[in-house]
Coordinates of C-alpha atoms in Angstrom, one line a residue:
M538 CA -3.1 17.8 -10.2
K539 CA -0.6 18.2 -13.0
I540 CA 0.4 15.0 -14.8
L541 CA 3.9 15.1 -16.2
T542 CA 6.0 12.5 -18.1
G543 CA 9.7 12.7 -18.1
R544 CA 12.7 13.1 -15.8
E545 CA 12.3 16.6 -14.3
L546 CA 10.0 18.5 -12.1
P547 CA 9.5 22.2 -12.7
E548 CA 9.8 23.7 -9.2
P549 CA 10.9 22.8 -5.7
C550 CA 8.8 20.1 -4.0
V551 CA 8.3 17.6 -1.2
L552 CA 8.0 14.2 -3.0
T553 CA 7.7 10.6 -2.4
A554 CA 8.7 8.0 -5.1
G555 CA 8.0 4.3 -5.9
K556 CA 5.8 2.1 -7.8
F557 CA 2.4 3.2 -6.3
E558 CA 0.5 0.4 -7.8
S559 CA -2.4 0.1 -5.4
I560 CA -2.5 3.4 -3.6
H561 CA -3.2 1.4 -0.5
R562 CA -3.4 2.9 3.1
G563 CA 0.4 2.8 3.4
H564 CA 0.9 4.8 0.3
Q565 CA -1.8 7.2 1.4
A566 CA 0.0 7.8 4.6
L567 CA 3.1 8.8 2.7
I568 CA 1.1 11.1 0.4
H569 CA -0.8 12.7 3.3
K570 CA 2.6 13.5 4.9
I571 CA 4.1 15.0 1.6
T572 CA 1.0 17.2 1.1
R573 CA 1.0 18.5 4.7
I574 CA 4.8 19.2 4.7
A575 CA 4.5 20.9 1.4
K576 CA 1.8 23.3 2.7
E577 CA 3.9 24.1 5.7
K578 CA 6.8 24.9 3.3
G579 CA 4.7 26.7 0.9
I580 CA 6.0 24.6 -2.1
A581 CA 4.5 21.9 -4.3
S582 CA 3.8 18.1 -3.4
A583 CA 4.7 15.4 -5.9
V584 CA 4.3 11.7 -6.4
V585 CA 7.0 10.2 -8.7
A586 CA 5.6 6.9 -10.0
F587 CA 7.9 4.6 -12.0
T588 CA 6.4 3.7 -15.3
P589 CA 5.8 1.1 -16.6
H590 CA 5.6 -0.9 -13.5
P591 CA 9.2 -2.2 -12.6
Y592 CA 8.0 -5.8 -12.5
R593 CA 7.0 -5.6 -16.2
V594 CA 10.6 -4.4 -17.1
L595 CA 12.5 -6.7 -14.9
G596 CA 11.3 -9.9 -16.3
N597 CA 7.6 -10.4 -15.9
A598 CA 6.1 -8.8 -19.0
E599 CA 2.7 -10.2 -18.2
Y600 CA 2.4 -8.5 -14.8
K601 CA -0.9 -6.7 -14.6
P602 CA -1.1 -3.7 -12.1
L603 CA -4.0 -3.6 -9.9
F604 CA -5.0 -0.2 -11.4
S605 CA -4.9 1.4 -14.9
R606 CA -3.3 4.7 -15.5
R607 CA -6.6 6.5 -15.5
E608 CA -7.6 4.8 -12.2
R609 CA -4.3 5.7 -10.5
V610 CA -4.8 9.3 -11.6
F611 CA -8.3 9.3 -10.0
L612 CA -7.0 8.0 -6.7
L613 CA -4.1 10.5 -6.6
E614 CA -6.3 13.4 -7.5
R615 CA -8.6 12.5 -4.4
L616 CA -5.4 12.9 -2.2
G617 CA -4.6 16.5 -3.2
V618 CA -1.3 16.0 -4.9
D619 CA 0.1 18.9 -7.0
Y620 CA 2.1 16.8 -9.4
L621 CA 2.2 13.2 -10.7
L622 CA 5.4 12.6 -12.5
E623 CA 5.4 9.5 -14.4
Y624 CA 9.2 8.7 -14.4
P625 CA 10.5 6.2 -17.1
F626 CA 11.6 3.0 -15.5
D627 CA 14.3 1.9 -18.0
E628 CA 17.8 0.8 -18.4
A629 CA 19.1 4.3 -17.6
L630 CA 17.4 4.2 -14.1
I631 CA 17.9 0.5 -13.4
T632 CA 21.8 0.8 -13.8
L633 CA 22.1 4.0 -11.7
D634 CA 24.1 3.7 -8.5
P635 CA 22.7 5.3 -5.3
I636 CA 24.7 8.6 -5.8
G637 CA 23.3 8.9 -9.3
F638 CA 19.8 8.3 -8.1
A639 CA 20.2 10.9 -5.3
Q640 CA 21.5 13.4 -7.9
I641 CA 18.1 12.9 -10.0
I642 CA 16.1 13.2 -6.8
F643 CA 17.7 16.4 -5.4
E644 CA 18.8 18.2 -8.6
R645 CA 16.5 17.3 -11.5
L646 CA 13.4 16.6 -9.5
K647 CA 14.1 19.6 -7.0
A648 CA 13.2 17.6 -3.9
Q649 CA 13.6 19.7 -0.8
T650 CA 12.2 16.9 1.4
V651 CA 11.6 13.2 0.5
V652 CA 9.2 11.1 2.4
I653 CA 9.7 7.3 2.1
G654 CA 9.1 4.1 4.1
E655 CA 11.9 2.6 6.2
G656 CA 12.3 -0.3 3.8
Y657 CA 12.7 1.7 0.8
R658 CA 15.4 0.4 -1.7
F659 CA 17.0 2.1 -4.8
G660 CA 19.8 2.1 -7.2
H661 CA 21.5 -0.7 -9.1
K662 CA 20.7 -4.1 -7.5
R663 CA 18.8 -2.2 -4.9
A664 CA 22.0 -1.3 -3.2
G665 CA 20.7 1.9 -1.7
T666 CA 18.7 1.9 1.5
A667 CA 16.4 4.5 3.0
Q668 CA 19.2 5.4 5.3
T669 CA 21.6 5.8 2.4
L670 CA 19.3 8.3 0.8
K671 CA 19.0 10.2 4.1
T672 CA 22.8 10.4 4.3
L673 CA 23.1 11.6 0.7
A674 CA 20.5 14.2 1.2
E675 CA 22.6 15.9 3.9
G676 CA 25.2 16.8 1.2
Y677 CA 22.6 18.8 -0.6
G678 CA 21.3 20.4 2.5
R679 CA 17.9 18.6 2.0
S680 CA 16.0 16.2 4.3
V681 CA 14.6 12.6 4.0
I682 CA 11.8 11.5 6.4
L683 CA 11.5 7.8 7.1
C684 CA 8.1 6.3 7.9
E685 CA 7.4 3.1 9.7
P686 CA 5.3 0.6 7.6
L687 CA 1.6 0.8 8.3
G688 CA 0.4 -2.3 10.1
N689 CA -2.3 -4.7 9.0
E690 CA -4.8 -4.6 11.7
T691 CA -6.0 -8.1 11.2
E692 CA -2.7 -9.8 10.6
S693 CA 0.9 -9.3 11.9
A694 CA 2.1 -8.1 8.7
P695 CA 2.5 -4.6 7.0
V696 CA -0.1 -3.4 4.5
S697 CA 1.3 -4.4 1.1
T698 CA 0.1 -4.5 -2.5
S699 CA 1.3 -8.3 -2.8
H700 CA -1.0 -9.2 0.1
I701 CA -3.9 -7.2 -1.4
R702 CA -3.5 -9.3 -4.7
T703 CA -3.6 -12.4 -2.8
L704 CA -6.9 -11.4 -1.0
L705 CA -8.3 -10.4 -4.5
N706 CA -7.2 -13.6 -6.2
G707 CA -9.1 -15.7 -3.7
E708 CA -8.1 -18.6 -1.8
G709 CA -11.4 -20.3 -1.6
I710 CA -13.3 -17.1 -2.7
P711 CA -11.9 -13.5 -3.1
R712 CA -11.8 -11.7 0.2
L713 CA -13.0 -8.3 -1.0
T714 CA -13.8 -6.8 2.4
E715 CA -10.3 -7.5 3.7
A716 CA -8.8 -6.1 0.6
A717 CA -10.9 -3.1 0.9
A718 CA -9.8 -2.7 4.6
L719 CA -6.1 -2.6 3.4
M720 CA -6.7 -0.1 0.6
G721 CA -9.0 2.1 2.4
F722 CA -11.5 1.8 -0.5
S723 CA -13.1 -0.9 -2.4
F724 CA -11.4 -2.5 -5.5
F725 CA -12.8 -1.1 -8.6
A726 CA -12.5 -0.7 -12.4
M727 CA -13.2 2.4 -14.4
G728 CA -14.0 2.9 -18.0
T729 CA -16.3 4.2 -20.7
V730 CA -19.5 2.3 -21.4
K731 CA -19.6 0.7 -24.8
Q732 CA -22.0 -1.2 -26.9
G733 CA -22.2 -4.8 -26.6
R734 CA -24.4 -7.4 -28.3
Q735 CA -27.3 -6.3 -26.1
L736 CA -28.0 -9.8 -25.1
G737 CA -28.6 -8.7 -21.5
R738 CA -31.5 -6.5 -22.6
E739 CA -33.1 -9.6 -24.4
L740 CA -32.7 -11.5 -21.2
G741 CA -34.3 -8.7 -19.2
F742 CA -31.2 -7.7 -17.4
P743 CA -29.5 -4.9 -19.5
T744 CA -25.9 -4.3 -18.8
L745 CA -23.4 -1.5 -19.0
N746 CA -20.3 -3.0 -20.7
L747 CA -16.6 -2.1 -20.1
Y748 CA -13.7 -3.6 -22.1
P749 CA -10.7 -3.3 -19.9
T750 CA -7.1 -2.9 -21.5
A751 CA -5.1 -6.0 -21.6
D752 CA -2.8 -4.9 -18.9
K753 CA -5.5 -4.2 -16.4
Y754 CA -5.7 -6.7 -13.5
L755 CA -9.0 -8.4 -13.0
P756 CA -10.0 -10.4 -10.1
R757 CA -11.4 -13.9 -10.3
F758 CA -13.9 -14.4 -13.2
G759 CA -17.5 -14.5 -11.7
V760 CA -20.4 -12.6 -10.5
Y761 CA -20.0 -9.8 -7.9
A762 CA -22.3 -7.5 -5.8
A763 CA -21.2 -4.1 -7.0
R764 CA -21.7 -0.4 -6.6
T765 CA -21.4 1.8 -9.6
T766 CA -20.8 5.5 -9.8
M767 CA -21.9 7.5 -12.8
G768 CA -21.3 11.2 -12.5
D769 CA -22.7 12.2 -9.1
R770 CA -25.1 9.2 -9.0
V771 CA -24.5 5.9 -7.4
F772 CA -26.3 2.5 -8.2
N773 CA -26.3 -0.9 -6.6
G774 CA -26.2 -3.8 -9.0
I775 CA -24.4 -7.0 -10.0
T776 CA -21.3 -7.4 -12.3
N777 CA -20.0 -10.2 -14.2
I778 CA -16.3 -10.3 -15.0
G779 CA -15.3 -13.0 -17.5
L780 CA -15.6 -14.4 -21.1
R781 CA -19.3 -15.1 -21.2
P782 CA -18.9 -18.8 -22.2
T783 CA -22.6 -19.5 -22.7
V784 CA -23.1 -16.8 -25.4
N785 CA -19.6 -17.1 -27.0
A786 CA -17.5 -20.2 -26.3
R787 CA -14.6 -18.8 -28.3
E788 CA -14.3 -15.4 -26.5
T789 CA -10.7 -14.8 -25.3
V790 CA -11.1 -11.1 -24.2
P791 CA -12.8 -10.5 -20.8
T792 CA -15.5 -8.0 -20.3
I793 CA -17.0 -6.4 -17.2
E794 CA -20.7 -6.2 -17.5
T795 CA -22.9 -4.5 -14.9
H796 CA -26.6 -4.7 -14.4
L797 CA -27.7 -1.7 -12.4
F798 CA -30.9 -1.9 -10.3
D799 CA -33.6 0.8 -10.9
F800 CA -31.7 2.2 -14.0
N801 CA -33.1 2.3 -17.5
E802 CA -31.1 5.0 -19.5
D803 CA -28.7 5.2 -22.5
A804 CA -25.3 5.3 -20.8
Y805 CA -23.1 4.7 -24.0
G806 CA -20.1 7.0 -23.9
R807 CA -20.4 7.7 -20.2
E808 CA -17.5 6.9 -17.7
I809 CA -18.3 4.9 -14.8
R810 CA -16.6 3.3 -11.7
V811 CA -17.6 -0.2 -10.7
E812 CA -16.6 -1.1 -7.1
F813 CA -16.6 -4.9 -6.3
L814 CA -18.2 -5.4 -2.9
R815 CA -18.6 -9.2 -2.5
F816 CA -18.0 -12.4 -4.5
I817 CA -21.3 -14.2 -5.4
R818 CA -20.3 -17.0 -7.6
D819 CA -17.9 -18.3 -10.3
E820 CA -18.6 -17.8 -13.9
K821 CA -20.0 -20.9 -15.5
T822 CA -21.4 -22.3 -18.8
F823 CA -25.2 -22.8 -18.9
T824 CA -27.1 -25.2 -21.1
D825 CA -29.3 -22.4 -22.7
L826 CA -30.2 -18.8 -22.4
N827 CA -33.2 -19.7 -20.1
A828 CA -31.0 -21.3 -17.6
L829 CA -28.7 -18.2 -17.8
R830 CA -31.7 -16.0 -17.2
A831 CA -32.7 -17.9 -14.1
Q832 CA -29.3 -17.7 -12.7
I833 CA -29.1 -14.0 -13.2
A834 CA -32.4 -13.5 -11.4
E835 CA -31.0 -15.7 -8.5
D836 CA -27.9 -13.4 -8.5
V837 CA -30.0 -10.3 -8.1
R838 CA -31.8 -11.9 -5.3
D839 CA -28.5 -12.8 -3.7
Y840 CA -27.6 -9.2 -3.7
G841 CA -30.5 -8.4 -1.5
R842 CA -29.1 -10.9 1.0
Y843 CA -25.8 -8.9 1.2

């Protein structure tokens, strides 16, 4: 997959465009369709993802997308897309009327066919609808394919990023299994293992530490049953997301610390992907390190009950 940043694509394509925050099953259905049609036409497939996330531009500067740029690239690469165009979401795009938006899609992005959901909106004040774009496409001799929203099998609602966020935030506890069913994969974090204080090793539970960027969404702080991929190897383990209040009461930057079962290697500098499978408990402050050690041992036993 070629990753481009800008306002043009280099060749005719079949594309879909949007926020693409979670690459959930509904997004995947659109992407499978563009790759299939592109192969039939003998041209490229392209995902146009507006960057930064529109919510961050339109008034919620603190909004944290579910996945980082690297994580989104990872997900799209698995789907066989030829191009990812990171299109600037800025004032120039926000103020475009539907006709100007269509000009970009069919002239500068060279779309021969566009695949979007029936509820798609675009242009200044969201004035354009999916049907508007379909009508405008006819003037270019191009086509727009409208797809019905993918249904949520457990609830009478479409698959949506907002609902996935609600499940991950947890009302009671995070509902990771339900979120995974909507995404088609378990929620995860990727990053490069960096050296920490090595306190986990002193406690008898060495960890691989990730330091996520400030704009990376993290689920509720606490301990999770996890699955970690490193290269072509997969390990089970437990992961703590949070501020580690027992060892540093003044910490303000969250970390992701993963203890792998049956692993005793130097992993510094390696990229790993940590999938969160089940919420075990909230993060809490312990009276001393012995109490923390005892709780971690209990967390490891809890994984075996999963």
